[in-house]
C-alpha atoms as an extended CHARMM CRD file, in Angstrom:
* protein
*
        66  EXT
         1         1  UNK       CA              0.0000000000        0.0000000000        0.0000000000  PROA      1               0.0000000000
         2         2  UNK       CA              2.6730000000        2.8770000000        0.8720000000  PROA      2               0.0000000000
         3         3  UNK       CA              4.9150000000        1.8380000000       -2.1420000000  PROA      3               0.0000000000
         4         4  UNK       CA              1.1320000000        2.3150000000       -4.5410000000  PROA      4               0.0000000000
         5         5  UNK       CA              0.4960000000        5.4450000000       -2.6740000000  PROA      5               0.0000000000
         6         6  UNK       CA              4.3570000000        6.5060000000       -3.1040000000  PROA      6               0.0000000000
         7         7  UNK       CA              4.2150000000        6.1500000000       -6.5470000000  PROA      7               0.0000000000
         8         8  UNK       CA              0.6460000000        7.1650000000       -7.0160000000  PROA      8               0.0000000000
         9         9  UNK       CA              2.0660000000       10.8080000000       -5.1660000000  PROA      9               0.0000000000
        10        10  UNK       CA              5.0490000000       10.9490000000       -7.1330000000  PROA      10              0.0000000000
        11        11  UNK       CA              3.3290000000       11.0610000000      -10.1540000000  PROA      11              0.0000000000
        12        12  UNK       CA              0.7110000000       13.8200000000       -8.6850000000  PROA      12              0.0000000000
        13        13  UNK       CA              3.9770000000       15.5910000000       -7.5830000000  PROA      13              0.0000000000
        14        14  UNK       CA              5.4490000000       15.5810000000      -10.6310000000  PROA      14              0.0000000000
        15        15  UNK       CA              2.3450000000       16.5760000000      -12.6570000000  PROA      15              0.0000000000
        16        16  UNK       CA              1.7280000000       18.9880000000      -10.2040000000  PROA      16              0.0000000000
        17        17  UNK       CA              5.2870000000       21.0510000000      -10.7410000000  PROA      17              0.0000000000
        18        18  UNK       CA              4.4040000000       20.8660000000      -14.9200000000  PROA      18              0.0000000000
        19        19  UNK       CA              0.9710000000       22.0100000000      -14.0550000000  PROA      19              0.0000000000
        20        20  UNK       CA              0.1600000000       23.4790000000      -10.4920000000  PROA      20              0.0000000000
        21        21  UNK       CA             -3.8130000000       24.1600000000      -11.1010000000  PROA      21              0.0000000000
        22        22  UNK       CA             -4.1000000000       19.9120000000      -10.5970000000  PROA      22              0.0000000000
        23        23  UNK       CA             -1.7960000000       19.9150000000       -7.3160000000  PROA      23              0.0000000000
        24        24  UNK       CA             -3.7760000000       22.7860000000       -5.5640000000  PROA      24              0.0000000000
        25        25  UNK       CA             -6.7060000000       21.2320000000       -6.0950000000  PROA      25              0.0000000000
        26        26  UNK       CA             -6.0290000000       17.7980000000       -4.5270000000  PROA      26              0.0000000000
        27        27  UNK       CA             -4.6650000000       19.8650000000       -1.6270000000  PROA      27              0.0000000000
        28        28  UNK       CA             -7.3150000000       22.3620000000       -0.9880000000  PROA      28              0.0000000000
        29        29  UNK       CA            -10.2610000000       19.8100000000       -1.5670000000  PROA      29              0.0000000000
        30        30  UNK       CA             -8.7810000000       17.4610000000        1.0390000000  PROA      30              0.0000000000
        31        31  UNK       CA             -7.2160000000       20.2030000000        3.1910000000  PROA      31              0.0000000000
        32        32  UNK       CA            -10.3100000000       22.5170000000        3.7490000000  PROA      32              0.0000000000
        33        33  UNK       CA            -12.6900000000       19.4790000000        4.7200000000  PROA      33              0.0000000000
        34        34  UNK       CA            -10.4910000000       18.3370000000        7.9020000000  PROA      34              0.0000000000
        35        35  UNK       CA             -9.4430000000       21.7990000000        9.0920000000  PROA      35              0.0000000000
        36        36  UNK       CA            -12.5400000000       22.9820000000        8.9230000000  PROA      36              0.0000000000
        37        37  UNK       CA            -13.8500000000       20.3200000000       10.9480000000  PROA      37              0.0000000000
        38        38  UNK       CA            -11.4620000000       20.6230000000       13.2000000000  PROA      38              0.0000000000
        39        39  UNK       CA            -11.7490000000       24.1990000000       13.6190000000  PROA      39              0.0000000000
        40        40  UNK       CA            -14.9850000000       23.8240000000       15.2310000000  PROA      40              0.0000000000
        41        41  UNK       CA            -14.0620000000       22.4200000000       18.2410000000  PROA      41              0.0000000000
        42        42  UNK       CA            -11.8070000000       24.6490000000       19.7490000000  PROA      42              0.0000000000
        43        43  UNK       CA            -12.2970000000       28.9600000000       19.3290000000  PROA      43              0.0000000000
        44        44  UNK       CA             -8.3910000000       28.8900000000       20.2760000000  PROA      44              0.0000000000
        45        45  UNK       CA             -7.3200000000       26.3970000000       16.9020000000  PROA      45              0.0000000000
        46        46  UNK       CA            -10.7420000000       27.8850000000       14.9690000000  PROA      46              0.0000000000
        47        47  UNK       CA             -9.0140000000       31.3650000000       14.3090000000  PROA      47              0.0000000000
        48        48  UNK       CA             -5.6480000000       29.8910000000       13.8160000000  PROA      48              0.0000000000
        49        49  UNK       CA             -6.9350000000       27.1020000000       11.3220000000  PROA      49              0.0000000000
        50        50  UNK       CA             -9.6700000000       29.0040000000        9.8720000000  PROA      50              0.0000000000
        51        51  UNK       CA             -7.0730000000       32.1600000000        8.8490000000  PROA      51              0.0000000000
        52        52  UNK       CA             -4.8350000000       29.5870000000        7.1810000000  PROA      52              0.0000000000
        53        53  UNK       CA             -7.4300000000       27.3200000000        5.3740000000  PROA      53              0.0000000000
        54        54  UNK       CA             -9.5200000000       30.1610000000        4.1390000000  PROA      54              0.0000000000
        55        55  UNK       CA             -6.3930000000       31.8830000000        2.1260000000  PROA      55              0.0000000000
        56        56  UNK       CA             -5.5500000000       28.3870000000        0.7650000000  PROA      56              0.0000000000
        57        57  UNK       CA             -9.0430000000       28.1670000000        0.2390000000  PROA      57              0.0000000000
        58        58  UNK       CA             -9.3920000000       31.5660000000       -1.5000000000  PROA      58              0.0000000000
        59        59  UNK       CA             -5.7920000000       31.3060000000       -3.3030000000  PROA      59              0.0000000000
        60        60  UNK       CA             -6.8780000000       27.9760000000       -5.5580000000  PROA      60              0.0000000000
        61        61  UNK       CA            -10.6510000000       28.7000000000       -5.9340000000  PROA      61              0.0000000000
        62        62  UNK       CA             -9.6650000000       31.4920000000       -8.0320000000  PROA      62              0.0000000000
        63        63  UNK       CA             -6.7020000000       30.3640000000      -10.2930000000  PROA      63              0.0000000000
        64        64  UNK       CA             -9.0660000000       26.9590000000      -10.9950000000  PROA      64              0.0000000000
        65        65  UNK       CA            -11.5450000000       29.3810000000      -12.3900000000  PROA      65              0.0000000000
        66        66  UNK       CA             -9.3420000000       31.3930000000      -14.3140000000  PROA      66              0.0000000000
């Protein structure tokens, strides 16, 4: 299973520095779900997590679009 997933990433990786729309998309659709989950159980973590997963959020969204 890790050696799959290795090479499975490695090829994401490597796609992802020739294009980088694909690689922020994996990461912010898998990123955003967690933290914001996360988020809600602590006000402490909430601002800290929210601040950073709403610019990665807000950085992607955009540049998919465009």
């Amino acid at each position: 299973m890790a050696l799959e997933k290795t090479s499975d990433f490695d090829d994401m990786m490597a796609s992802a520095t020739k294009s980088k729309k694909p690689q922020v998309n994996i990461v912010v659709d898998e990123f955003p779900v967690p933290s914001t989950a996360q988020p809600d159980n602590g006000n402490s973590a909430s601002e800290s997590t929210q601040d950073q997963g709403s610019a990665r959020l807000e950085d992607p969204r955009p540049r998919k679009k465009a």
